[in-house]
Coordinates of C-alpha atoms in Angstrom, one line a residue:
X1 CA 69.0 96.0 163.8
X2 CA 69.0 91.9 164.3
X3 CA 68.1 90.4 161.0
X4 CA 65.4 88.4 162.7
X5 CA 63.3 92.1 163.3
X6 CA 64.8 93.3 160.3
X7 CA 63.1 90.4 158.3
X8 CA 60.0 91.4 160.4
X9 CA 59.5 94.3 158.2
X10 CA 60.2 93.0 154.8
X11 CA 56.4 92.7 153.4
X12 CA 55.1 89.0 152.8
X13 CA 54.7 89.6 148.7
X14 CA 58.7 90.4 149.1
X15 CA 59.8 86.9 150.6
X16 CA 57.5 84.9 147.9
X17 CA 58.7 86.8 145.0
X18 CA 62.0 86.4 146.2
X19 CA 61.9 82.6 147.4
X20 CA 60.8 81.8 144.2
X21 CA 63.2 84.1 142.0
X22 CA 66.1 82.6 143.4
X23 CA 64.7 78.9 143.6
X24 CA 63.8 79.0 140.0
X25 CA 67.5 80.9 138.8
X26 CA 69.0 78.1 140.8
X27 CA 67.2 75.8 139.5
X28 CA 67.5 77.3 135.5
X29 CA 71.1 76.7 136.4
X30 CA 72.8 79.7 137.7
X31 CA 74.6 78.5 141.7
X32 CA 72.5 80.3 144.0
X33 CA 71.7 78.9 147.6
X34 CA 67.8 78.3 146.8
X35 CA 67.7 75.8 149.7
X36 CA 69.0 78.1 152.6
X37 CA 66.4 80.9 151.3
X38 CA 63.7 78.2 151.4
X39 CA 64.3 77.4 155.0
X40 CA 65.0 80.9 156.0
X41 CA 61.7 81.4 154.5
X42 CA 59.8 78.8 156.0
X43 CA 60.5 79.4 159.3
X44 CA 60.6 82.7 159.5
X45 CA 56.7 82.1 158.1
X46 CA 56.3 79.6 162.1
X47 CA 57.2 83.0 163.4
X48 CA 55.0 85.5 161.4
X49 CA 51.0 85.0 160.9
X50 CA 51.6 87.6 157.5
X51 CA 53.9 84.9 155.8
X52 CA 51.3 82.4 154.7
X53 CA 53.2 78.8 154.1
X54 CA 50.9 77.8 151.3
X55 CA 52.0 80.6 149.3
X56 CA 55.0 80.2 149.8
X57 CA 55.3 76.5 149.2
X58 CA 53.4 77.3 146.1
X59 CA 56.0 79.9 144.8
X60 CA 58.9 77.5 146.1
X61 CA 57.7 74.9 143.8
X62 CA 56.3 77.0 140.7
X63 CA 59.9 78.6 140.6
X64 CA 61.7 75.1 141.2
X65 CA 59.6 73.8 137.9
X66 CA 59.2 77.0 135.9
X67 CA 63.2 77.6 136.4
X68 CA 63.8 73.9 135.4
X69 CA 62.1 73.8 132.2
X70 CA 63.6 77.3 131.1
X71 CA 67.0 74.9 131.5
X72 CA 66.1 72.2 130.4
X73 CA 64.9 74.5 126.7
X74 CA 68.0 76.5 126.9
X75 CA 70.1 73.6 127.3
X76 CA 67.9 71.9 124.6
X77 CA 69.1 74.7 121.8
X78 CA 72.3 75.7 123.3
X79 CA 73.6 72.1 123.5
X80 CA 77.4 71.0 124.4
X81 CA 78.5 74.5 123.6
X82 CA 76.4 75.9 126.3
X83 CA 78.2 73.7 128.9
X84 CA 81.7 74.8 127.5
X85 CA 80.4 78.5 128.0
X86 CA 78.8 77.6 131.8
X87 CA 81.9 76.0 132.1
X88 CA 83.9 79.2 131.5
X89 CA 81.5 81.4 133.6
X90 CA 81.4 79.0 136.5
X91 CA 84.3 76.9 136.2
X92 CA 84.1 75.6 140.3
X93 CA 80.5 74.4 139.3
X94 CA 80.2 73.5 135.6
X95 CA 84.0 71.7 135.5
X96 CA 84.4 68.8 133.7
X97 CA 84.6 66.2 136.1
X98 CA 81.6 67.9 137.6
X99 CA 79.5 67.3 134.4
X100 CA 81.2 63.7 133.7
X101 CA 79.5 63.0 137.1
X102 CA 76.2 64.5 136.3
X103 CA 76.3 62.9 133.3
X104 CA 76.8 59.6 134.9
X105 CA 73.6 60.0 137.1
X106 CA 71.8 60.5 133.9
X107 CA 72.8 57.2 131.9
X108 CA 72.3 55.3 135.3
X109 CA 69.1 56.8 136.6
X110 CA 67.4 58.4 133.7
X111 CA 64.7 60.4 134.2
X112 CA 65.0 60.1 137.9
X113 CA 67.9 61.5 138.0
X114 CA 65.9 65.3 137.5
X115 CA 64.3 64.0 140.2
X116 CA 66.5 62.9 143.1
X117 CA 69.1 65.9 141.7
X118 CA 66.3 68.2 143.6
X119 CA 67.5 67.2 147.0
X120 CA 71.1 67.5 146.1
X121 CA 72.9 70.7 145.7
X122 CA 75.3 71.3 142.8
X123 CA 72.9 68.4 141.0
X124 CA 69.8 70.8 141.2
X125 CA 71.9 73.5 138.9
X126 CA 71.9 70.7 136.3
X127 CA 69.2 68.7 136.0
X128 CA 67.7 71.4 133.5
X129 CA 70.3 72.2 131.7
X130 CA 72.0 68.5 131.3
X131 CA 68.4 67.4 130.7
X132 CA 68.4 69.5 127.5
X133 CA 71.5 68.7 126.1
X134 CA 71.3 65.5 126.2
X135 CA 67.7 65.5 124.4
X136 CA 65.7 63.6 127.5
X137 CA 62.0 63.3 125.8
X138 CA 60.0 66.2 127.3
X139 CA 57.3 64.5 129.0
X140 CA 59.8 62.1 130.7
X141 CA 62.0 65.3 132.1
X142 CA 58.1 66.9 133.2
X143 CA 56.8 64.6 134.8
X144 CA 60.6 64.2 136.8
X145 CA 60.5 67.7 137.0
X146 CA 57.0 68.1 138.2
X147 CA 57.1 65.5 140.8
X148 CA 60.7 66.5 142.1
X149 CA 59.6 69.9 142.2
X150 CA 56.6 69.3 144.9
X151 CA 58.1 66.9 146.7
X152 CA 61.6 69.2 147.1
X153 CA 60.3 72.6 147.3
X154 CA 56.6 71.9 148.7
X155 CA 57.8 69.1 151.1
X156 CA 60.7 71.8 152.7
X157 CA 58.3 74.0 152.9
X158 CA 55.6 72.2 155.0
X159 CA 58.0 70.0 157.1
X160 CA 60.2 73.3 158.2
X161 CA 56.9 75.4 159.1
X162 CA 55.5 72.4 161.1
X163 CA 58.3 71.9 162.8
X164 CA 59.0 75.6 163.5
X165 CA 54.9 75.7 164.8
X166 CA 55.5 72.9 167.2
X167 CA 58.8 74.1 168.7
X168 CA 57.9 77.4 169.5
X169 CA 60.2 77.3 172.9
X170 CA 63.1 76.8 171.1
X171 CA 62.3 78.4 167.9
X172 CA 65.2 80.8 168.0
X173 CA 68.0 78.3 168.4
X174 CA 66.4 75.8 165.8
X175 CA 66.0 79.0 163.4
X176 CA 70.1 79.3 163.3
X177 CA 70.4 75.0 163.9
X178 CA 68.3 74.9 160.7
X179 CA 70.1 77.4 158.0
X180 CA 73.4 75.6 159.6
X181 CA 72.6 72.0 159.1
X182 CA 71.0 73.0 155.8
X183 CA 74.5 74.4 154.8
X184 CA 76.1 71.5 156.0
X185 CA 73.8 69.4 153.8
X186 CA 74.5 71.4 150.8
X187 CA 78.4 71.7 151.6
X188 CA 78.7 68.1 152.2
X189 CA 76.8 67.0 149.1
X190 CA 79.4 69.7 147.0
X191 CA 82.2 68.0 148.5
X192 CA 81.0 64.8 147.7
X193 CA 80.3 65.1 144.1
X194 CA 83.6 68.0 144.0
X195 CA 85.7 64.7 144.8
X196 CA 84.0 61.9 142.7
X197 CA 84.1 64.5 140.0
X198 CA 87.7 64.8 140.6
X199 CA 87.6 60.8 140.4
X200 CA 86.3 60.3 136.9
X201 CA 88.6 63.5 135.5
X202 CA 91.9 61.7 137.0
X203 CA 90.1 58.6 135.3
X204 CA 89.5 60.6 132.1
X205 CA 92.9 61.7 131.4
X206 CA 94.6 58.6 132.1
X207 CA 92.6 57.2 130.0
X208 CA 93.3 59.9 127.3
X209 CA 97.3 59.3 127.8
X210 CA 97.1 55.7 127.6
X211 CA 95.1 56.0 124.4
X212 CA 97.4 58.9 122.9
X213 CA 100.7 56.9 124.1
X214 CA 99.4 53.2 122.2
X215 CA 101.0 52.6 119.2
X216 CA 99.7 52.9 115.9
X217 CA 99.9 50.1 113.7
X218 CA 102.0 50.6 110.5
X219 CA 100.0 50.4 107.3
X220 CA 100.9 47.2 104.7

């Protein structure tokens, strides 16, 4: 069976428990591809009257949200030790360099940085977690959080329906040009921040030799 008909049959309750199940793990910190599922999701509600959009925008966004503040608590208690033990677990996505980066976005953009780290990949695992460890007051990380969640999951939702609505004709081909250009948005943004986190390791461990080779001055 094509997965378009299979998809057919899967019941609407199924897609919003799922959309938002694996938007809000993703989003609690876990690597899961929450954004192709969310455009899967809202076109495949263009298609199908039984898929109603607001509900699933509104399960998009209360699992972006819910699953960011469960991070952002976990990573609250669990501090740098939690990061270590991601880092063990998921080593290609909790790496070092990967976190230096991360937590370079934080000191520069604050707040904001849970914000615009919704519309970036390996940045939305994250911003909950990295949030909480580095003890961002609560109501500043909400309201981020909040407003990122809306925009991101809410916003996809809409503008992917709409768009799905008003090209019925070549619906089918825009289904596949969708989930591919929305993995070449994620895959990009990865290799982005894969090589700038590369970057700032190099930079940390030359800076780490220097500092181990420099001479220690002899006591009087």
């Amino acid at each position: 069976m094509h997965v378009q008909e299979w998809l057919e049959t899967v019941p609407a309750v199924s897609i919003y428990v799922l959309v938002g199940v694996v938007i809000g793990l993703e989003s609690l910190g876990i690597p899961l591809p929450g954004e192709i599922i969310l455009v899967s999701s809202a076109l495949l509600a263009s298609q199908h009257g039984d898929i109603n959009p607001v509900i699933l925008g509104t399960c998009a966004t209360a699992g972006a949200i819910i699953g960011d503040s469960i991070g952002y608590a976990i990573g609250r208690k669990g501090g740098r030790p939690l990061l270590a033990w991601l880092g063990g677990k998921f080593p290609r996505h909790f790496s070092e360099g990967h976190i230096a980066t991360a937590e370079k976005s934080f000191e520069k953009w604050g707040m904001w940085a849970v914000f615009f780290g919704r519309f970036v990949a390996l940045l939305r695992i994250f911003a909950g977690p990295l949030a909480g460890v580095l003890r961002m007051p609560y109501w500043k990380f909400l309201t981020a959080n909040v407003l990122g969640g809306i925009l991101w999951a809410g916003g996809t939702t809409a503008v992917i329906y709409y768009v799905g609505v008003v090209a019925e004709s070549w619906l089918k081909r825009f289904s596949w040009l969708g989930l591919v250009v929305a993995l070449l948005i994620g895959v990009t943004s990865m290799l982005l921040l894969k090589r700038k986190a590369k970057k700032v390791t190099a930079e940390n461990e030359a800076a780490k030799t220097t500092t181990e080779r420099e001479p220690v001055p002899a006591a009087d």
